[in-house]
Amino acid sequence: MDSEQRVADAMGRRLSERIRNLFGRSLHIRHVDAGSCNGCELELHTLMNPYYDIHRLGIFITTSPRHADMLLVTGPVTRNMQPALLTTYQAMPSPKLVVAAGVCACTGGLYNVHTYAAATGLEPFLPVDVVIPGCPPSPLALIQGIMLALDRVDQKVKGGTIELRASNGSRPIRGGHDG
Amino acid sequence: MRAWMLRGLRTGIVATKYPRTRPDTASRTVPRIDPTLLQRADCVRLAEVCPTAALSCLAEPAETKLVLDYGKCICCGLCAEGVSAAVTMSHDFELAAHDRRDLRTEYVFREADRGQ
């Protein structure tokens, strides 16, 4: 068990090194709006203004999937946009990363009910590397999510189970959000 | 905001760095549940009031489980409006995760603990 853990750690380190070498210096993002309400797009566009300025981090938004390293998807993936999304993903050269921005891309968000648009999030269609919750995620949250995909920051949130006493005392067993 | 303006006028640089100390954003984001204040009776009411089922409740005689899923939360704030004292809206935004299951937190009340 311990040797398995060591192998897993070594593989993890090699993978993050590889990611850092491949994408660490410059990242080109292809953004696809898969039926979004455009709230997430507004937050994404603020990343390119001088206040947040992701260009100084080496991150650029590109319009061609052939040039892209990362696919950033917003919106709950409506039925109309599914073929376009899959074509975009197939047009991107490997290695590539996929980020789901906003709760719509995570789980369908507000639209995760039975509608004609069949919008239930990105996970049934593409392998997702990072999910960024938020409705919409603030620009700093988007920066944190993109950096997490590049392995330049650590993941802060960790779910889990908190066991409670019925009489309102608390005794956390494991996990929990640390803010 | 004012410090940024003054610094920008003085140095000509307007780009803001990622906050080094505890980051905060002006707008409210996801709810935070205080486990010490959460009552077993609140769980069903919280699940009823949430429009996207980010808060869901499984109530059985042996255990009551409240699940808070950040992956479904639209930050509407209905859960923090008077249903339970345990829920407050926070300004946490560093919620990105590799696995969607990391966004789920379960709060479990077990029948066996009652009266202890």
Tab-separated table of C-alpha atoms in Angstrom:
chain	number	residue	atom	x	y	z
A	1	MET	CA	0.000	0.000	0.000
A	2	ASP	CA	2.818	2.334	0.874
A	3	SER	CA	4.712	1.518	-2.322
A	4	GLU	CA	1.526	2.090	-4.304
A	5	GLN	CA	1.216	5.482	-2.674
A	6	ARG	CA	4.816	6.273	-3.539
A	7	VAL	CA	4.272	5.250	-7.145
A	8	ALA	CA	1.141	7.395	-7.297
A	9	ASP	CA	3.016	10.365	-5.817
A	10	ALA	CA	5.878	9.933	-8.275
A	11	MET	CA	3.455	9.761	-11.163
A	12	GLY	CA	1.660	12.834	-9.857
A	13	ARG	CA	4.919	14.730	-9.659
A	14	ARG	CA	5.957	13.703	-13.172
A	15	LEU	CA	2.559	14.692	-14.491
A	16	SER	CA	2.610	18.137	-12.894
A	17	GLU	CA	6.152	18.635	-14.105
A	18	ARG	CA	5.036	17.716	-17.581
A	19	ILE	CA	2.083	20.062	-17.353
A	20	ARG	CA	4.310	22.838	-16.111
A	21	ASN	CA	6.772	22.279	-18.934
A	22	LEU	CA	4.088	22.144	-21.570
A	23	PHE	CA	1.785	24.894	-20.447
A	24	GLY	CA	3.608	26.762	-17.751
A	25	ARG	CA	4.850	29.601	-19.837
A	26	SER	CA	1.993	30.284	-22.181
A	27	LEU	CA	-1.493	28.972	-22.435
A	28	HIS	CA	-3.973	29.560	-25.213
A	29	ILE	CA	-7.593	29.117	-24.277
A	30	ARG	CA	-10.424	28.414	-26.660
A	31	HIS	CA	-13.688	29.415	-25.038
A	32	VAL	CA	-16.950	27.838	-26.171
A	33	ASP	CA	-20.340	29.120	-25.085
A	34	ALA	CA	-22.535	26.047	-24.918
A	35	GLY	CA	-25.858	27.745	-24.301
A	36	SER	CA	-24.722	30.029	-21.527
A	37	CYS	CA	-26.697	32.980	-20.187
A	38	ASN	CA	-23.481	34.975	-20.796
A	39	GLY	CA	-22.979	35.874	-17.154
A	40	CYS	CA	-19.856	33.730	-17.137
A	41	GLU	CA	-18.722	35.344	-20.379
A	42	LEU	CA	-18.924	38.769	-18.771
A	43	GLU	CA	-16.647	37.595	-15.973
A	44	LEU	CA	-14.325	35.959	-18.475
A	45	HIS	CA	-14.004	39.138	-20.493
A	46	THR	CA	-13.001	41.096	-17.431
A	47	LEU	CA	-9.935	38.882	-17.215
A	48	MET	CA	-8.497	40.665	-20.226
A	49	ASN	CA	-8.887	44.171	-18.857
A	50	PRO	CA	-5.897	45.871	-17.216
A	51	TYR	CA	-7.231	45.254	-13.718
A	52	TYR	CA	-6.953	41.456	-13.829
A	53	ASP	CA	-4.749	41.184	-16.905
A	54	ILE	CA	-4.210	37.479	-17.526
A	55	HIS	CA	-1.864	38.339	-20.378
A	56	ARG	CA	0.852	39.067	-17.850
A	57	LEU	CA	0.414	35.467	-16.663
A	58	GLY	CA	1.001	34.147	-20.159
A	59	ILE	CA	-2.634	33.239	-20.730
A	60	PHE	CA	-4.306	34.222	-23.964
A	61	ILE	CA	-7.716	33.707	-25.484
A	62	THR	CA	-7.527	32.357	-28.985
A	63	THR	CA	-10.212	32.019	-31.597
A	64	SER	CA	-8.952	28.893	-33.293
A	65	PRO	CA	-9.141	25.499	-31.607
A	66	ARG	CA	-6.121	24.423	-33.650
A	67	HIS	CA	-4.032	26.877	-31.641
A	68	ALA	CA	-5.577	26.117	-28.287
A	69	ASP	CA	-4.188	24.270	-25.282
A	70	MET	CA	-7.268	24.547	-23.134
A	71	LEU	CA	-10.982	24.374	-23.829
A	72	LEU	CA	-13.007	26.545	-21.487
A	73	VAL	CA	-16.698	25.754	-21.615
A	74	THR	CA	-19.467	27.871	-20.178
A	75	GLY	CA	-23.141	27.068	-20.319
A	76	PRO	CA	-25.031	23.880	-19.602
A	77	VAL	CA	-24.257	22.270	-23.006
A	78	THR	CA	-27.559	22.538	-24.786
A	79	ARG	CA	-28.529	20.069	-27.460
A	80	ASN	CA	-27.765	22.537	-30.295
A	81	MET	CA	-24.225	23.158	-29.157
A	82	GLN	CA	-23.230	19.563	-28.553
A	83	PRO	CA	-21.941	18.859	-32.104
A	84	ALA	CA	-20.046	22.148	-32.236
A	85	LEU	CA	-18.482	21.480	-28.846
A	86	LEU	CA	-17.350	18.001	-29.780
A	87	THR	CA	-15.962	19.205	-33.113
A	88	THR	CA	-14.003	21.896	-31.309
A	89	TYR	CA	-12.579	19.372	-28.866
A	90	GLN	CA	-11.552	17.052	-31.684
A	91	ALA	CA	-9.909	19.917	-33.560
A	92	MET	CA	-7.673	20.777	-30.633
A	93	PRO	CA	-4.250	19.152	-30.693
A	94	SER	CA	-3.133	17.038	-27.744
A	95	PRO	CA	-2.176	17.623	-24.979
A	96	LYS	CA	-5.227	19.606	-24.055
A	97	LEU	CA	-7.062	20.603	-20.923
A	98	VAL	CA	-10.794	21.030	-20.412
A	99	VAL	CA	-12.211	23.423	-17.853
A	100	ALA	CA	-15.889	23.747	-16.967
A	101	ALA	CA	-16.552	27.302	-15.807
A	102	GLY	CA	-19.680	28.091	-13.850
A	103	VAL	CA	-22.195	25.752	-12.267
A	104	CYS	CA	-23.992	25.382	-15.589
A	105	ALA	CA	-20.984	23.658	-17.070
A	106	CYS	CA	-20.446	21.694	-13.863
A	107	THR	CA	-23.881	20.188	-13.415
A	108	GLY	CA	-26.339	22.108	-15.560
A	109	GLY	CA	-26.842	24.607	-12.750
A	110	LEU	CA	-30.159	26.356	-12.894
A	111	TYR	CA	-31.106	24.405	-16.006
A	112	ASN	CA	-30.556	20.928	-14.668
A	113	VAL	CA	-34.131	19.831	-15.045
A	114	HIS	CA	-35.856	17.996	-17.826
A	115	THR	CA	-36.080	20.521	-20.645
A	116	TYR	CA	-36.091	20.265	-24.400
A	117	ALA	CA	-32.578	21.735	-24.332
A	118	ALA	CA	-31.206	18.654	-22.539
A	119	ALA	CA	-28.723	20.780	-20.609
A	120	THR	CA	-27.015	18.849	-17.849
A	121	GLY	CA	-23.449	20.069	-17.828
A	122	LEU	CA	-20.208	19.109	-19.479
A	123	GLU	CA	-19.317	15.847	-17.755
A	124	PRO	CA	-21.360	13.496	-19.953
A	125	PHE	CA	-19.568	14.775	-23.064
A	126	LEU	CA	-15.952	15.594	-22.386
A	127	PRO	CA	-13.308	14.588	-19.834
A	128	VAL	CA	-13.186	17.552	-17.475
A	129	ASP	CA	-9.943	18.512	-15.758
A	130	VAL	CA	-11.147	21.347	-13.553
A	131	VAL	CA	-14.606	22.516	-12.519
A	132	ILE	CA	-15.047	26.104	-11.392
A	133	PRO	CA	-18.295	26.582	-9.469
A	134	GLY	CA	-19.971	29.921	-9.090
A	135	CYS	CA	-22.874	31.638	-10.721
A	136	PRO	CA	-21.071	33.381	-12.234
A	137	PRO	CA	-17.576	32.635	-10.933
A	138	SER	CA	-15.829	35.879	-10.116
A	139	PRO	CA	-12.738	36.779	-12.177
A	140	LEU	CA	-10.418	35.751	-9.344
A	141	ALA	CA	-12.239	32.417	-9.166
A	142	LEU	CA	-11.654	31.938	-12.900
A	143	ILE	CA	-7.983	32.773	-12.471
A	144	GLN	CA	-7.736	30.288	-9.620
A	145	GLY	CA	-9.437	27.613	-11.714
A	146	ILE	CA	-7.211	28.134	-14.741
A	147	MET	CA	-4.119	28.115	-12.538
A	148	LEU	CA	-5.333	24.931	-10.885
A	149	ALA	CA	-5.558	23.287	-14.298
A	150	LEU	CA	-1.960	24.351	-14.908
A	151	ASP	CA	-1.003	23.081	-11.472
A	152	ARG	CA	0.269	26.506	-10.486
A	153	VAL	CA	-1.952	26.747	-7.387
A	154	ASP	CA	-3.301	24.185	-4.950
A	155	GLN	CA	-6.850	23.053	-4.652
A	156	LYS	CA	-8.473	24.651	-1.622
A	157	VAL	CA	-11.870	22.999	-1.417
A	158	LYS	CA	-12.323	19.457	-0.230
A	159	GLY	CA	-15.694	17.935	0.317
A	160	GLY	CA	-16.398	15.235	2.784
A	161	THR	CA	-18.692	14.064	5.485
A	162	ILE	CA	-19.237	15.870	8.736
A	163	GLU	CA	-20.842	13.805	11.478
A	164	LEU	CA	-23.051	15.806	13.784
A	165	ARG	CA	-24.803	15.071	16.999
A	166	ALA	CA	-28.572	15.331	16.880
A	167	SER	CA	-28.504	17.861	19.680
A	168	ASN	CA	-26.553	20.554	17.762
A	169	GLY	CA	-23.057	19.753	19.007
A	170	SER	CA	-20.553	19.070	16.270
A	171	ARG	CA	-17.753	16.648	15.871
A	172	PRO	CA	-16.139	16.817	12.422
A	173	ILE	CA	-14.887	13.425	11.385
A	174	ARG	CA	-13.122	14.267	8.138
A	175	GLY	CA	-13.323	16.625	5.248
A	176	GLY	CA	-15.211	19.868	5.315
A	177	HIS	CA	-14.720	23.146	3.580
A	178	ASP	CA	-11.989	25.314	4.993
A	179	GLY	CA	-12.950	28.454	3.155
B	1	MET	CA	-10.469	50.251	-4.570
B	2	ARG	CA	-9.232	53.651	-3.510
B	3	ALA	CA	-5.770	52.307	-2.753
B	4	TRP	CA	-5.674	50.823	-6.232
B	5	MET	CA	-6.619	54.134	-7.795
B	6	LEU	CA	-4.006	56.079	-5.867
B	7	ARG	CA	-1.318	53.500	-6.593
B	8	GLY	CA	-2.265	53.509	-10.257
B	9	LEU	CA	-2.042	57.270	-10.483
B	10	ARG	CA	1.308	57.266	-8.727
B	11	THR	CA	3.022	54.396	-10.555
B	12	GLY	CA	1.026	54.041	-13.749
B	13	ILE	CA	0.468	50.327	-13.079
B	14	VAL	CA	-3.160	49.248	-12.750
B	15	ALA	CA	-2.914	45.459	-12.801
B	16	THR	CA	-3.924	43.931	-9.514
B	17	LYS	CA	-2.121	40.947	-8.102
B	18	TYR	CA	-3.875	37.879	-6.824
B	19	PRO	CA	-4.581	38.586	-3.176
B	20	ARG	CA	-1.789	37.261	-1.001
B	21	THR	CA	-3.631	37.277	2.300
B	22	ARG	CA	-7.117	35.909	2.818
B	23	PRO	CA	-8.746	36.699	-0.489
B	24	ASP	CA	-12.107	38.338	-0.490
B	25	THR	CA	-14.438	39.428	-3.184
B	26	ALA	CA	-17.093	42.043	-2.820
B	27	SER	CA	-19.992	39.956	-4.058
B	28	ARG	CA	-21.421	37.157	-1.989
B	29	THR	CA	-20.887	33.659	-3.249
B	30	VAL	CA	-21.734	30.293	-1.809
B	31	PRO	CA	-23.382	29.562	1.529
B	32	ARG	CA	-21.398	28.374	4.493
B	33	ILE	CA	-22.960	26.051	7.017
B	34	ASP	CA	-21.796	26.196	10.605
B	35	PRO	CA	-21.966	22.616	11.890
B	36	THR	CA	-22.298	23.730	15.519
B	37	LEU	CA	-25.523	25.609	14.787
B	38	LEU	CA	-27.151	23.254	12.328
B	39	GLN	CA	-30.246	21.592	13.711
B	40	ARG	CA	-31.602	18.292	12.497
B	41	ALA	CA	-35.018	19.822	11.894
B	42	ASP	CA	-33.560	22.466	9.553
B	43	CYS	CA	-32.359	19.986	6.969
B	44	VAL	CA	-35.662	19.302	5.276
B	45	ARG	CA	-36.621	22.976	5.195
B	46	LEU	CA	-33.268	23.926	3.672
B	47	ALA	CA	-33.663	21.341	0.947
B	48	GLU	CA	-37.174	22.564	0.189
B	49	VAL	CA	-36.110	26.173	-0.222
B	50	CYS	CA	-33.149	25.554	-2.547
B	51	PRO	CA	-34.189	26.034	-6.200
B	52	THR	CA	-31.468	23.913	-7.795
B	53	ALA	CA	-31.191	21.093	-5.218
B	54	ALA	CA	-27.702	22.212	-4.228
B	55	LEU	CA	-28.987	21.569	-0.729
B	56	SER	CA	-30.640	18.201	-0.630
B	57	CYS	CA	-31.832	16.220	2.316
B	58	LEU	CA	-32.278	12.547	2.907
B	59	ALA	CA	-34.342	12.080	6.053
B	60	GLU	CA	-34.681	8.601	7.479
B	61	PRO	CA	-35.419	7.505	11.011
B	62	ALA	CA	-31.866	6.286	11.505
B	63	GLU	CA	-30.096	9.252	10.018
B	64	THR	CA	-30.725	12.628	8.448
B	65	LYS	CA	-28.251	13.740	5.828
B	66	LEU	CA	-27.964	17.234	4.398
B	67	VAL	CA	-25.802	17.525	1.299
B	68	LEU	CA	-24.426	20.874	0.165
B	69	ASP	CA	-23.176	20.706	-3.420
B	70	TYR	CA	-21.274	23.775	-4.613
B	71	GLY	CA	-21.517	22.431	-8.142
B	72	LYS	CA	-25.215	23.254	-8.216
B	73	CYS	CA	-25.343	26.395	-6.118
B	74	ILE	CA	-26.444	29.521	-7.973
B	75	CYS	CA	-25.749	31.753	-4.942
B	76	CYS	CA	-29.323	32.977	-4.667
B	77	GLY	CA	-29.184	33.238	-0.862
B	78	LEU	CA	-32.613	31.742	-0.155
B	79	CYS	CA	-31.118	29.228	2.262
B	80	ALA	CA	-29.606	32.037	4.329
B	81	GLU	CA	-32.826	33.994	4.605
B	82	GLY	CA	-34.194	32.917	7.936
B	83	VAL	CA	-34.513	29.163	7.510
B	84	SER	CA	-31.609	28.234	9.731
B	85	ALA	CA	-29.157	30.183	11.856
B	86	ALA	CA	-26.395	27.899	10.647
B	87	VAL	CA	-26.381	29.170	7.073
B	88	THR	CA	-24.662	32.389	6.126
B	89	MET	CA	-23.626	33.581	2.698
B	90	SER	CA	-19.890	33.740	2.400
B	91	HIS	CA	-17.472	35.458	0.057
B	92	ASP	CA	-15.416	32.323	-0.643
B	93	PHE	CA	-14.536	31.986	-4.278
B	94	GLU	CA	-11.517	29.670	-4.348
B	95	LEU	CA	-13.703	26.689	-5.083
B	96	ALA	CA	-12.167	25.224	-8.235
B	97	ALA	CA	-11.611	21.487	-8.039
B	98	HIS	CA	-10.326	18.653	-10.157
B	99	ASP	CA	-13.105	16.305	-9.152
B	100	ARG	CA	-16.697	17.382	-8.851
B	101	ARG	CA	-17.143	15.192	-5.795
B	102	ASP	CA	-14.839	17.531	-3.871
B	103	LEU	CA	-17.571	20.141	-4.059
B	104	ARG	CA	-19.983	18.019	-2.019
B	105	THR	CA	-20.137	18.238	1.754
B	106	GLU	CA	-22.434	16.009	3.749
B	107	TYR	CA	-23.795	16.837	7.187
B	108	VAL	CA	-25.041	13.688	8.834
B	109	PHE	CA	-27.182	13.392	11.969
B	110	ARG	CA	-27.262	9.881	13.294
B	111	GLU	CA	-30.046	8.562	15.454
B	112	ALA	CA	-27.554	6.790	17.661
B	113	ASP	CA	-26.160	10.146	18.807
B	114	ARG	CA	-29.475	11.474	20.028
B	115	GLY	CA	-29.395	12.384	23.690
B	116	GLN	CA	-25.615	12.268	24.082
